[in-house]
Coordinates of C-alpha atoms and ligand atoms in Angstrom, one line a residue:
M1 CA -12.7 -12.1 42.7
S2 CA -16.1 -11.7 40.6
M3 CA -16.9 -13.9 37.9
Y4 CA -17.5 -10.7 36.2
I5 CA -14.2 -9.7 36.5
L6 CA -12.7 -13.1 35.8
N7 CA -14.9 -13.9 32.6
T8 CA -13.8 -9.7 31.6
L9 CA -9.9 -11.1 31.9
T10 CA -10.1 -13.9 30.5
I11 CA -11.8 -12.7 27.4
L12 CA -8.7 -9.7 27.3
L13 CA -6.6 -12.4 27.5
V14 CA -7.6 -14.5 24.4
F15 CA -9.0 -11.9 22.4
G16 CA -5.9 -9.5 23.0
Y17 CA -3.7 -11.9 22.4
N18 CA -4.9 -12.3 18.9
T19 CA -5.4 -9.2 17.5
S20 CA -1.3 -8.2 18.5
D21 CA -0.4 -11.6 16.5
A22 CA -1.6 -10.5 13.6
V23 CA -4.7 -8.2 12.2
E24 CA -7.9 -10.1 10.9
C25 CA -9.1 -7.9 7.8
Q26 CA -12.4 -8.1 5.7
D27 CA -13.6 -10.3 3.5
D28 CA -11.4 -9.3 0.2
W29 CA -9.0 -7.9 1.8
T30 CA -5.1 -10.0 2.4
T31 CA -3.1 -9.9 5.9
Y32 CA 0.2 -9.2 5.6
G33 CA 1.7 -7.8 9.4
T34 CA -0.1 -5.2 10.2
S35 CA -2.1 -3.9 7.3
C36 CA -5.0 -5.1 5.2
Y37 CA -4.5 -4.7 1.6
L38 CA -7.3 -4.6 -1.4
F39 CA -6.3 -5.2 -4.5
G40 CA -8.7 -3.3 -6.9
H41 CA -10.4 -5.3 -10.6
Q42 CA -11.3 -1.6 -12.3
S43 CA -9.0 0.4 -13.8
L44 CA -8.9 4.2 -12.4
S45 CA -6.7 7.7 -12.5
F46 CA -4.4 7.8 -9.8
Y47 CA -6.3 10.3 -7.6
S48 CA -10.2 8.0 -8.5
A49 CA -8.1 5.1 -7.0
E50 CA -7.3 6.8 -4.4
N51 CA -10.9 7.8 -3.7
Y52 CA -11.8 4.2 -4.0
C53 CA -9.3 2.9 -1.4
R54 CA -10.7 6.0 0.8
Q55 CA -14.2 4.8 0.3
H56 CA -13.1 1.7 1.4
K57 CA -11.6 3.2 4.4
G58 CA -7.8 3.1 3.5
H59 CA -5.7 4.5 1.4
L60 CA -3.7 3.9 -2.0
V61 CA -0.8 1.8 -0.6
H62 CA 2.1 3.1 1.2
I63 CA 4.9 0.6 1.0
N64 CA 7.4 1.3 4.3
G65 CA 10.5 -1.1 3.1
D66 CA 11.6 -4.1 1.5
A67 CA 9.3 -6.6 3.1
E68 CA 6.2 -5.0 2.2
N69 CA 7.4 -4.2 -1.1
T70 CA 8.5 -8.5 -1.5
F71 CA 5.1 -9.3 0.1
I72 CA 3.2 -7.0 -3.2
R73 CA 5.7 -8.1 -5.7
E74 CA 4.7 -12.0 -5.0
H75 CA 1.1 -11.3 -4.5
L76 CA 1.0 -9.1 -7.9
R77 CA 2.6 -11.7 -9.4
N78 CA -0.3 -14.2 -9.3
M79 CA -2.9 -11.4 -10.4
K80 CA -3.9 -10.4 -14.1
G81 CA -2.8 -6.8 -14.2
T82 CA 0.2 -5.3 -15.4
G83 CA -0.1 -1.4 -13.8
W84 CA -0.5 -1.0 -10.1
W85 CA -1.2 2.4 -8.5
I86 CA 0.9 3.0 -4.8
G87 CA 0.3 5.8 -3.0
L88 CA 3.8 8.2 -3.5
T89 CA 3.8 11.3 -6.0
D90 CA 5.6 13.9 -6.8
D91 CA 2.7 16.2 -8.5
A92 CA 3.8 18.9 -5.6
V93 CA 7.4 19.2 -5.8
E94 CA 9.3 17.7 -9.0
N95 CA 10.6 14.4 -8.2
T96 CA 10.2 15.0 -4.5
W97 CA 8.3 11.8 -3.9
I98 CA 5.3 12.3 -1.0
W99 CA 3.2 9.3 0.4
Y100 CA -0.3 10.3 -0.5
D101 CA -1.6 9.0 3.4
T102 CA 0.7 10.7 5.7
N103 CA 2.7 13.5 3.3
E104 CA 5.7 11.8 4.1
K105 CA 9.0 11.8 1.4
T106 CA 10.1 8.2 0.7
E107 CA 12.9 6.8 2.3
Y108 CA 12.4 3.4 0.3
T109 CA 12.2 3.2 -2.8
D110 CA 12.7 0.3 -6.0
W111 CA 12.6 2.1 -9.0
A112 CA 12.9 0.1 -12.0
P113 CA 16.2 0.8 -14.2
N114 CA 16.4 4.3 -15.3
Q115 CA 13.2 5.8 -13.5
P116 CA 11.8 7.9 -12.4
D117 CA 12.3 9.7 -16.4
N118 CA 9.1 11.7 -15.7
A119 CA 9.1 11.3 -19.5
G120 CA 6.9 14.3 -21.4
N121 CA 7.1 16.4 -18.3
N122 CA 4.1 14.5 -17.3
E123 CA 4.6 11.9 -15.0
D124 CA 4.0 12.6 -11.2
C125 CA 2.4 9.3 -9.8
V126 CA 3.7 5.8 -9.3
E127 CA 3.0 2.6 -10.1
F128 CA 4.5 -0.5 -9.4
N129 CA 4.8 -2.3 -12.8
M130 CA 4.5 -6.3 -13.4
S131 CA 5.1 -6.0 -17.5
S132 CA 9.2 -7.6 -18.0
G133 CA 10.4 -4.2 -19.0
Y134 CA 10.0 -2.9 -15.5
N135 CA 9.9 -6.7 -13.6
G136 CA 8.0 -5.8 -10.4
H137 CA 9.7 -2.1 -9.7
W138 CA 8.3 0.8 -9.8
N139 CA 7.8 3.6 -12.8
D140 CA 6.4 7.1 -12.5
A141 CA 3.8 7.6 -14.8
P142 CA 0.8 9.9 -15.6
C143 CA -1.5 10.2 -13.0
H144 CA -4.2 10.6 -15.5
V145 CA -4.0 6.8 -16.9
N146 CA -6.2 4.3 -15.5
L147 CA -4.4 1.3 -13.5
L148 CA -5.3 -1.1 -10.9
P149 CA -5.4 0.6 -7.6
I150 CA -3.7 -1.6 -4.5
C151 CA -5.5 -0.2 -1.1
E152 CA -4.0 -0.5 2.3
Q153 CA -5.7 -0.6 5.8
Q154 CA -2.2 0.1 8.0
F155 CA -2.7 -0.3 11.5
D156 CA 1.3 0.0 12.2
N157 CA 4.4 0.6 9.9
V158 CA 5.2 -2.9 9.5
D159 CA 9.0 -1.7 8.2
S160 CA 9.4 1.4 10.1
G161 CA 12.0 0.7 12.4
I162 CA 11.1 3.3 15.0
V163 CA 10.1 1.5 18.2
G164 CA 9.1 3.9 21.2
Ligands
LIG201 CA1 2.3 0.0 4.5
LIG202 CA1 7.5 13.8 -12.4
LIG203 CA1 8.5 6.8 -15.9

């Protein structure tokens, strides 16, 4: 076996192992499982927030299950903002909740009590709300209000439970 092949194998072993262990995220992004998260500092409408995430090569967060939802809640407890956009909307069909990145109906939800209520017949976008009234659960809100974006670069479905 030539030295070149041996070196290549060594590199694959060392770096291949590391990348399968955890995702390495860019500066300012937070790692969780096989995704990277960016917690924005500027309040934007839902659609502007999604554009902001796309400019950073991501989407508004797609929460795949309880583990990811808990990670986000714990992270937000240490942040200043109260309302944070996640990538869920019923703007196409009322009360049919679709993830913006995959266009799939959500299986997992974490609604605050009495939500979603489509208040004023005008609430089609979902926020993660850390105020005492919502206590870190989801609320449908008007898409035009300015809230903070949570962006995700997803490399695999952390909580999907679908293997192979
Ligand atoms: Ca996710
Ligand atoms: Ca609605
Ligand atoms: Ca609501």
